[in-house]
Coordinates of C-alpha atoms in Angstrom, one line a residue:
M1 CA 255.8 148.8 146.5
T2 CA 252.8 148.0 148.8
H3 CA 253.9 146.4 152.1
Y4 CA 251.1 144.1 153.3
R5 CA 250.7 143.2 157.0
A6 CA 248.4 140.9 158.8
V7 CA 245.0 142.4 159.6
K8 CA 244.8 143.9 163.1
G9 CA 243.6 141.4 165.6
T10 CA 245.0 138.4 163.7
R11 CA 248.4 136.8 163.8
D12 CA 250.6 134.4 161.9
I13 CA 251.7 131.1 163.6
F14 CA 255.1 130.1 162.4
P15 CA 256.7 126.6 162.4
E16 CA 258.5 127.0 165.7
E17 CA 255.2 128.0 167.3
V18 CA 253.1 125.3 165.4
V19 CA 254.9 122.6 167.3
I20 CA 253.6 124.1 170.6
W21 CA 250.0 124.3 169.2
Q22 CA 250.3 120.7 168.0
Y23 CA 251.4 119.7 171.5
L24 CA 248.4 121.5 173.2
E25 CA 246.0 120.1 170.6
G26 CA 247.4 116.6 171.1
V27 CA 246.7 116.8 174.8
V28 CA 243.2 118.0 174.1
R29 CA 242.5 115.1 171.7
R30 CA 244.2 112.4 173.9
V31 CA 242.1 113.4 176.9
A32 CA 239.0 113.6 174.8
S33 CA 239.5 110.0 173.8
L34 CA 239.8 108.9 177.4
Y35 CA 236.4 110.4 178.1
G36 CA 234.7 109.2 174.9
F37 CA 234.3 112.7 173.3
H38 CA 234.3 112.7 169.5
E39 CA 235.4 115.6 167.3
I40 CA 232.9 117.7 165.4
R41 CA 233.7 120.4 162.8
T42 CA 231.2 123.0 161.7
P43 CA 231.3 125.8 159.1
V44 CA 233.1 129.0 160.1
F45 CA 230.0 131.1 159.3
E46 CA 226.3 130.6 160.0
Y47 CA 223.1 132.5 159.4
T48 CA 223.2 135.6 161.7
D49 CA 219.8 134.9 163.4
L50 CA 221.3 131.6 164.8
F51 CA 223.5 133.6 167.1
Q52 CA 220.9 136.3 167.7
R53 CA 218.4 133.7 168.9
S54 CA 220.8 131.5 170.9
I55 CA 223.3 133.9 172.4
G56 CA 220.8 136.7 173.0
A57 CA 220.3 140.0 171.2
T58 CA 221.2 141.9 174.4
T59 CA 224.7 140.4 174.8
D60 CA 227.9 142.3 173.9
I61 CA 228.7 139.5 171.4
V62 CA 225.6 140.0 169.3
G63 CA 225.4 143.8 169.9
K64 CA 229.0 144.8 169.2
E65 CA 231.3 142.0 168.3
M66 CA 230.0 139.9 165.4
F67 CA 231.5 140.1 161.9
T68 CA 228.3 140.1 159.8
F69 CA 227.7 140.4 156.0
Q70 CA 225.3 139.7 153.2
P71 CA 226.7 137.7 150.2
D72 CA 224.2 139.6 148.0
P73 CA 221.2 142.0 148.6
R74 CA 218.6 139.2 148.4
S75 CA 220.4 136.7 150.7
R76 CA 220.1 136.2 154.4
S77 CA 222.6 137.8 156.7
I78 CA 225.7 135.6 157.5
T79 CA 228.0 135.9 160.5
L80 CA 231.5 134.5 161.2
R81 CA 231.0 132.3 164.2
P82 CA 231.8 134.1 167.5
E83 CA 231.3 131.0 169.6
M84 CA 230.8 127.3 168.9
T85 CA 227.9 126.0 171.0
A86 CA 225.1 127.4 168.8
G87 CA 226.7 125.9 165.7
V88 CA 227.2 122.6 167.3
M89 CA 223.6 122.4 168.5
R90 CA 222.4 123.5 165.0
A91 CA 224.4 120.7 163.4
F92 CA 223.1 118.2 166.0
L93 CA 219.5 119.1 165.4
Q94 CA 219.8 119.3 161.6
K95 CA 221.3 115.8 161.4
G96 CA 218.8 114.4 163.9
M97 CA 221.5 112.9 166.1
A98 CA 219.2 112.4 169.0
S99 CA 217.5 109.5 167.2
S100 CA 220.8 107.6 167.0
A101 CA 221.7 107.6 170.7
P102 CA 220.4 109.2 173.9
V103 CA 223.7 111.0 174.7
H104 CA 226.4 112.5 172.4
K105 CA 229.8 113.7 173.6
L106 CA 231.4 116.1 171.2
F107 CA 234.5 118.2 171.2
Y108 CA 236.1 120.8 168.9
I109 CA 239.2 122.8 168.3
S110 CA 238.0 125.7 166.2
D111 CA 238.8 129.3 165.0
L112 CA 236.3 132.0 166.1
F113 CA 235.8 135.6 165.2
R114 CA 234.9 138.7 167.4
K115 CA 235.4 142.4 166.9
E116 CA 237.0 142.8 170.3
R117 CA 239.8 145.2 171.1
P118 CA 243.0 143.2 170.4
Q119 CA 245.0 142.5 173.6
A120 CA 247.2 139.8 175.1
G121 CA 245.5 136.5 174.6
R122 CA 242.5 138.0 172.9
Q123 CA 242.5 138.4 169.1
R124 CA 239.7 139.1 166.6
Q125 CA 240.5 135.7 165.1
F126 CA 241.1 133.3 167.9
C127 CA 240.9 129.6 168.7
Q128 CA 239.0 127.6 171.3
F129 CA 238.8 124.0 172.4
G130 CA 235.7 122.9 174.0
A131 CA 233.2 120.1 174.6
E132 CA 229.4 119.7 174.4
L133 CA 227.6 116.8 176.1
I134 CA 224.1 116.8 174.5
G135 CA 221.3 114.6 175.8
A136 CA 222.1 114.7 179.5
S137 CA 222.8 117.5 182.0
S138 CA 222.4 115.6 185.3
P139 CA 225.0 116.2 188.0
P140 CA 227.1 113.2 186.8
A141 CA 227.0 114.7 183.3
V142 CA 228.1 118.1 184.5
A143 CA 230.9 116.5 186.6
E144 CA 232.0 114.6 183.5
V145 CA 232.4 117.7 181.4
I146 CA 234.3 119.6 184.1
S147 CA 236.5 116.6 184.7
Y148 CA 237.5 116.5 181.0
M149 CA 238.4 120.2 181.1
M150 CA 240.4 119.9 184.3
H151 CA 242.1 116.7 183.2
V152 CA 243.5 118.7 180.2
F153 CA 244.9 121.3 182.5
R154 CA 246.4 118.7 184.8
D155 CA 248.1 116.9 182.0
L156 CA 249.6 120.1 180.8
G157 CA 251.1 120.6 184.3
L158 CA 249.2 123.8 185.1
K159 CA 249.2 124.8 188.8
G160 CA 247.3 127.3 190.9
L161 CA 244.1 127.3 188.8
K162 CA 240.9 128.3 190.5
L163 CA 237.6 126.7 189.5
R164 CA 234.7 129.0 190.4
I165 CA 231.3 127.4 190.3
N166 CA 227.7 128.6 190.9
T167 CA 224.1 127.7 190.2
L168 CA 222.0 130.0 188.1
G169 CA 218.8 128.1 188.9
D170 CA 216.3 127.5 186.1
L171 CA 215.2 130.1 183.6
E172 CA 212.4 131.4 185.9
D173 CA 214.9 131.8 188.8
R174 CA 217.2 133.7 186.5
H175 CA 214.5 136.0 185.3
R176 CA 213.5 136.9 188.9
Y177 CA 217.2 137.5 189.7
R178 CA 217.6 139.8 186.7
E179 CA 214.7 141.9 187.9
A180 CA 216.2 142.1 191.4
L181 CA 219.5 143.3 189.9
K182 CA 217.8 146.0 187.9
A183 CA 216.0 147.2 191.0
Y184 CA 219.3 147.2 193.0
F185 CA 221.5 148.9 190.4
S186 CA 219.1 151.5 189.2
P187 CA 219.7 154.0 192.1
Y188 CA 223.4 153.8 191.3
R189 CA 223.0 154.5 187.5
D190 CA 225.0 157.7 187.6
E191 CA 227.9 156.0 189.4
L192 CA 228.1 153.1 186.9
D193 CA 230.6 153.2 184.0
E194 CA 229.1 153.4 180.5
P195 CA 229.2 149.7 179.7
S196 CA 227.5 148.9 183.0
R197 CA 224.8 151.5 182.4
E198 CA 224.1 149.9 179.0
R199 CA 224.0 146.4 180.6
L200 CA 221.6 147.6 183.2
E201 CA 218.7 147.7 180.7
K202 CA 219.8 144.9 178.4
N203 CA 221.6 142.3 180.6
P204 CA 222.1 143.3 184.2
L205 CA 223.9 140.0 185.1
R206 CA 226.9 141.2 183.1
I207 CA 227.4 144.1 185.5
L208 CA 228.6 141.4 188.0
D209 CA 231.6 140.8 185.7
S210 CA 232.7 144.4 185.6
K211 CA 236.4 145.2 186.5
H212 CA 235.7 148.9 187.1
P213 CA 236.8 149.7 190.7
R214 CA 233.6 151.7 191.7
V215 CA 231.3 149.2 190.0
R216 CA 233.1 146.4 191.9
E217 CA 232.3 148.3 195.2
I218 CA 228.6 148.6 194.2
V219 CA 228.5 144.9 193.1
A220 CA 229.7 143.9 196.6
G221 CA 226.3 144.8 198.0
A222 CA 224.2 143.3 195.2
P223 CA 221.6 140.6 195.9
L224 CA 223.0 137.1 195.5
L225 CA 221.7 134.7 193.0
T226 CA 221.5 132.0 195.6
E227 CA 218.7 133.9 197.3
Y228 CA 216.6 133.4 194.2
V229 CA 217.4 129.7 193.5
R230 CA 214.7 127.3 194.5
P231 CA 215.6 124.4 196.9
E232 CA 215.3 121.7 194.1
A233 CA 217.9 123.5 192.0
R234 CA 220.2 124.0 195.0
A235 CA 220.0 120.3 195.9
E236 CA 220.9 119.3 192.3
F237 CA 223.9 121.7 192.5
E238 CA 225.1 120.1 195.8
R239 CA 225.2 116.8 193.9
V240 CA 227.5 118.3 191.3
L241 CA 229.8 119.6 194.1
G242 CA 229.8 116.1 195.6
Y243 CA 230.9 114.5 192.4
L244 CA 233.7 117.0 192.1
D245 CA 234.8 116.2 195.6
E246 CA 234.9 112.5 194.8
R247 CA 237.1 113.2 191.8
S248 CA 239.5 115.4 193.9
I249 CA 238.7 118.5 191.8
D250 CA 239.1 121.6 193.9
F251 CA 236.6 124.4 193.5
V252 CA 235.3 127.6 195.0
E253 CA 231.6 128.4 195.3
D254 CA 231.1 131.9 193.9
P255 CA 227.6 133.3 194.3
L256 CA 228.5 136.3 192.0
L257 CA 229.6 134.1 189.1
V258 CA 227.3 134.3 186.1
R259 CA 227.6 133.5 182.4
G260 CA 227.0 136.3 179.9
L261 CA 225.1 134.2 177.3
D262 CA 221.4 133.9 177.6
Y263 CA 221.2 130.1 177.1
Y264 CA 222.9 129.1 180.4
C265 CA 221.0 127.7 183.3
H266 CA 221.7 125.8 186.5
T267 CA 225.4 125.0 187.0
A268 CA 227.9 127.6 185.6
F269 CA 231.6 127.5 186.0
E270 CA 234.8 129.4 185.1
V271 CA 238.5 128.6 185.5
Q272 CA 240.9 131.5 186.4
C273 CA 244.7 131.6 186.1
D274 CA 246.6 134.4 187.9
E275 CA 249.3 134.5 185.3
L276 CA 246.9 135.9 182.8
G277 CA 246.6 139.3 184.6
A278 CA 243.4 141.3 184.9
Q279 CA 241.6 139.2 182.2
D280 CA 242.3 136.0 184.1
A281 CA 239.5 133.7 182.7
L282 CA 241.0 130.7 181.0
G283 CA 237.7 129.2 180.1
G284 CA 234.3 128.2 181.4
G285 CA 230.9 126.9 180.6
G286 CA 227.7 125.4 182.1
R287 CA 224.3 123.9 181.4
Y288 CA 222.1 125.1 178.5
D289 CA 219.0 122.9 178.5
G290 CA 216.8 125.5 176.7
L291 CA 219.0 126.1 173.7
A292 CA 217.6 123.3 171.5
R293 CA 214.1 124.7 171.8
E294 CA 215.3 128.2 171.0
L295 CA 216.7 126.7 167.7
G296 CA 213.5 125.0 166.7
S297 CA 213.4 121.8 168.7
R298 CA 209.9 120.8 169.9
Q299 CA 211.2 120.2 173.4
D300 CA 214.1 121.2 175.7
L301 CA 217.2 119.1 175.3
P302 CA 219.5 118.7 178.3
A303 CA 223.1 119.8 177.5
V304 CA 226.3 121.0 179.2
G305 CA 229.6 122.2 177.8
F306 CA 232.6 124.5 178.1
A307 CA 235.1 126.4 176.0
V308 CA 238.7 127.3 176.7
G309 CA 240.7 129.9 174.8
M310 CA 243.7 128.3 173.2
E311 CA 245.8 131.5 173.0
R312 CA 245.1 132.1 176.7
L313 CA 246.0 128.4 177.4
L314 CA 249.2 128.9 175.6
M315 CA 250.0 132.0 177.6
A316 CA 249.4 130.1 180.8
V317 CA 251.6 127.2 180.0
E318 CA 254.4 129.6 178.8
K319 CA 254.2 131.8 182.0
Q320 CA 254.4 128.7 184.2
G321 CA 257.5 127.5 182.3
L322 CA 256.0 124.3 181.0
L323 CA 257.3 124.5 177.4
S324 CA 261.0 124.8 178.1
S325 CA 261.8 121.2 176.9
L326 CA 259.4 121.3 173.9
T327 CA 261.2 121.8 170.6
A328 CA 260.4 121.1 167.0
L329 CA 261.1 117.4 166.1
G330 CA 264.0 117.5 163.6
P331 CA 264.6 114.8 160.9
E332 CA 266.2 111.5 161.7
V333 CA 268.7 111.9 158.9
Y334 CA 270.3 114.9 157.1
V335 CA 271.9 113.9 153.9
V336 CA 275.2 115.8 153.4
L337 CA 276.6 116.1 149.9
Q338 CA 280.3 116.2 149.4
D339 CA 279.8 117.0 145.7
A340 CA 276.8 119.0 144.3
A341 CA 276.9 116.8 141.2
L342 CA 275.6 113.9 143.4
V343 CA 272.3 115.6 144.1
D344 CA 270.3 113.1 142.1
H345 CA 271.8 110.2 144.0
A346 CA 271.1 112.0 147.3
L347 CA 267.5 112.6 146.3
G348 CA 267.2 108.9 145.7
L349 CA 268.6 108.1 149.1
C350 CA 266.1 110.5 150.7
G351 CA 263.3 108.7 148.9
R352 CA 264.4 105.3 150.2
L353 CA 264.7 106.6 153.7
R354 CA 261.2 108.2 153.6
D355 CA 259.6 105.1 152.1
A356 CA 261.0 103.2 155.1
G357 CA 259.3 105.7 157.4
I358 CA 262.5 107.5 158.3
T359 CA 262.4 111.3 158.2
A360 CA 265.1 112.8 155.9
E361 CA 266.2 116.2 154.7
M362 CA 269.0 117.4 152.4
D363 CA 270.4 120.6 151.0
L364 CA 268.6 122.1 148.0
A365 CA 270.6 125.3 147.7
G366 CA 274.0 123.9 146.6
R367 CA 275.8 124.9 149.8
S368 CA 279.2 123.8 151.1
M369 CA 279.6 120.8 153.4
K370 CA 280.3 123.1 156.3
A371 CA 277.1 125.0 155.7
Q372 CA 275.2 121.7 155.3
M373 CA 276.5 120.5 158.7
R374 CA 275.4 123.8 160.3
E375 CA 272.0 123.3 158.8
A376 CA 271.8 119.7 160.0
N377 CA 272.5 120.8 163.6
K378 CA 270.1 123.7 163.3
T379 CA 267.2 121.5 162.2
G380 CA 267.9 119.1 165.1
A381 CA 268.7 116.2 162.9
R382 CA 269.9 113.1 164.8
H383 CA 272.2 111.7 162.1
A384 CA 274.2 113.0 159.2
L385 CA 274.5 110.7 156.1
F386 CA 277.6 111.6 154.0
V387 CA 277.4 111.2 150.2
G388 CA 280.6 111.4 148.2
S389 CA 281.9 109.9 145.0
E390 CA 283.6 107.0 146.8
E391 CA 280.5 106.3 148.9
V392 CA 278.3 106.1 145.8
Q393 CA 280.8 103.9 144.0
K394 CA 281.1 101.4 147.0
G395 CA 277.5 101.7 148.1
V396 CA 278.7 102.3 151.7
Y397 CA 278.0 105.6 153.5
G398 CA 279.2 107.4 156.5
L399 CA 276.5 107.6 159.2
K400 CA 277.3 110.1 162.0
N401 CA 275.4 110.3 165.3
L402 CA 275.2 114.1 165.8
S403 CA 274.7 113.7 169.6
S404 CA 277.6 111.3 170.4
S405 CA 279.7 112.2 167.3
S406 CA 280.3 108.5 166.7
Q407 CA 280.5 107.5 163.1
E408 CA 280.3 104.2 161.2
S409 CA 280.3 103.0 157.5
L410 CA 277.2 101.1 156.4
D411 CA 275.4 100.1 153.3
L412 CA 271.9 101.4 152.7
E413 CA 270.1 98.2 153.9
A414 CA 272.1 98.3 157.2
I415 CA 271.3 102.0 157.6
L416 CA 267.6 101.3 157.0
R417 CA 267.6 98.5 159.6
Q418 CA 269.4 100.5 162.2
L419 CA 267.4 103.7 161.9
G420 CA 264.2 101.8 161.5
N421 CA 264.8 100.2 164.9
H422 CA 265.0 103.6 166.4

């Protein structure tokens, strides 16, 4: 017999975990509504050149991590989405959303796919929540997006997070900085690790993210991006910081912070959580005013967004002990049969309870009363409703509160009224 297992880099999420995911997703959605963000859902795959054009052909994602295939020899190459921003912008432009309102605030909770080495909090199929504010990228717009992200973390109770923030300047500033980094790192080529040597030619900004000890020593002496940012961009960045101060959002200016994707410009940010270990990034984002033009728009479209890994968010709240009181919500009533022959009557009672909006469960395996009571307690049911021949004949049932152990005899209408009030 063949024993099938989940594909490496994927995982199953079982009912006892789903309740935690639903809790996290609920917080994301509730805070989104406070800020006026509306959910968008895009296909799980797009044409490959969408990501090559938007993310950048020199990035690790495009170069190494995409799941790409052709449905047939004559069709265009298709890729499982490795990130959401490109797909959201493609959908925005395709629908012509800019004509309906000047600014759109969108959020998502979506599965993504990358051929990364599986590790804690990083899978080949993973989930992110994020937001894209399209049509504005002014300092107030940037502060609005960061506020939404940090509000989610605050409502989850997370402590000790570090918001790192920097300005990348405009695309011309960034180009000049890339050339300066190439000039700086080239004499150290032989001392760089293999990934950094590869990045030196393709995307030298990514060397700044290296965790290799010797590379970190070299990076310490690298030119700073702030030296290449013009005064106008710096003044705009200072306004962003001012808005964060007004909203009591703590931050750390980090001149070495960059974002690996080519479409970022001006403000970039990242949130770190110490409990996540060496790979401590919880999420991040920034401005990407030039992405729309890259995808076919006749002009640049101001935009700012972020993405947060849901698996990493789950790790953070678990490690900070914020889920201890969160349990699956059991049924209001567990119907306990004293006689298996009464199963049809019990099914009818469950139907009446459910029609009244009261969650109900019953035994479907013909087990003893003792086993049924164990199951009732295991499911977290709040009441047990006893069904025996005498109860059926009189139309009066024993209703037991499983927390207080108090019990009373009531007809069905009284039970519906009492439980309905709960």
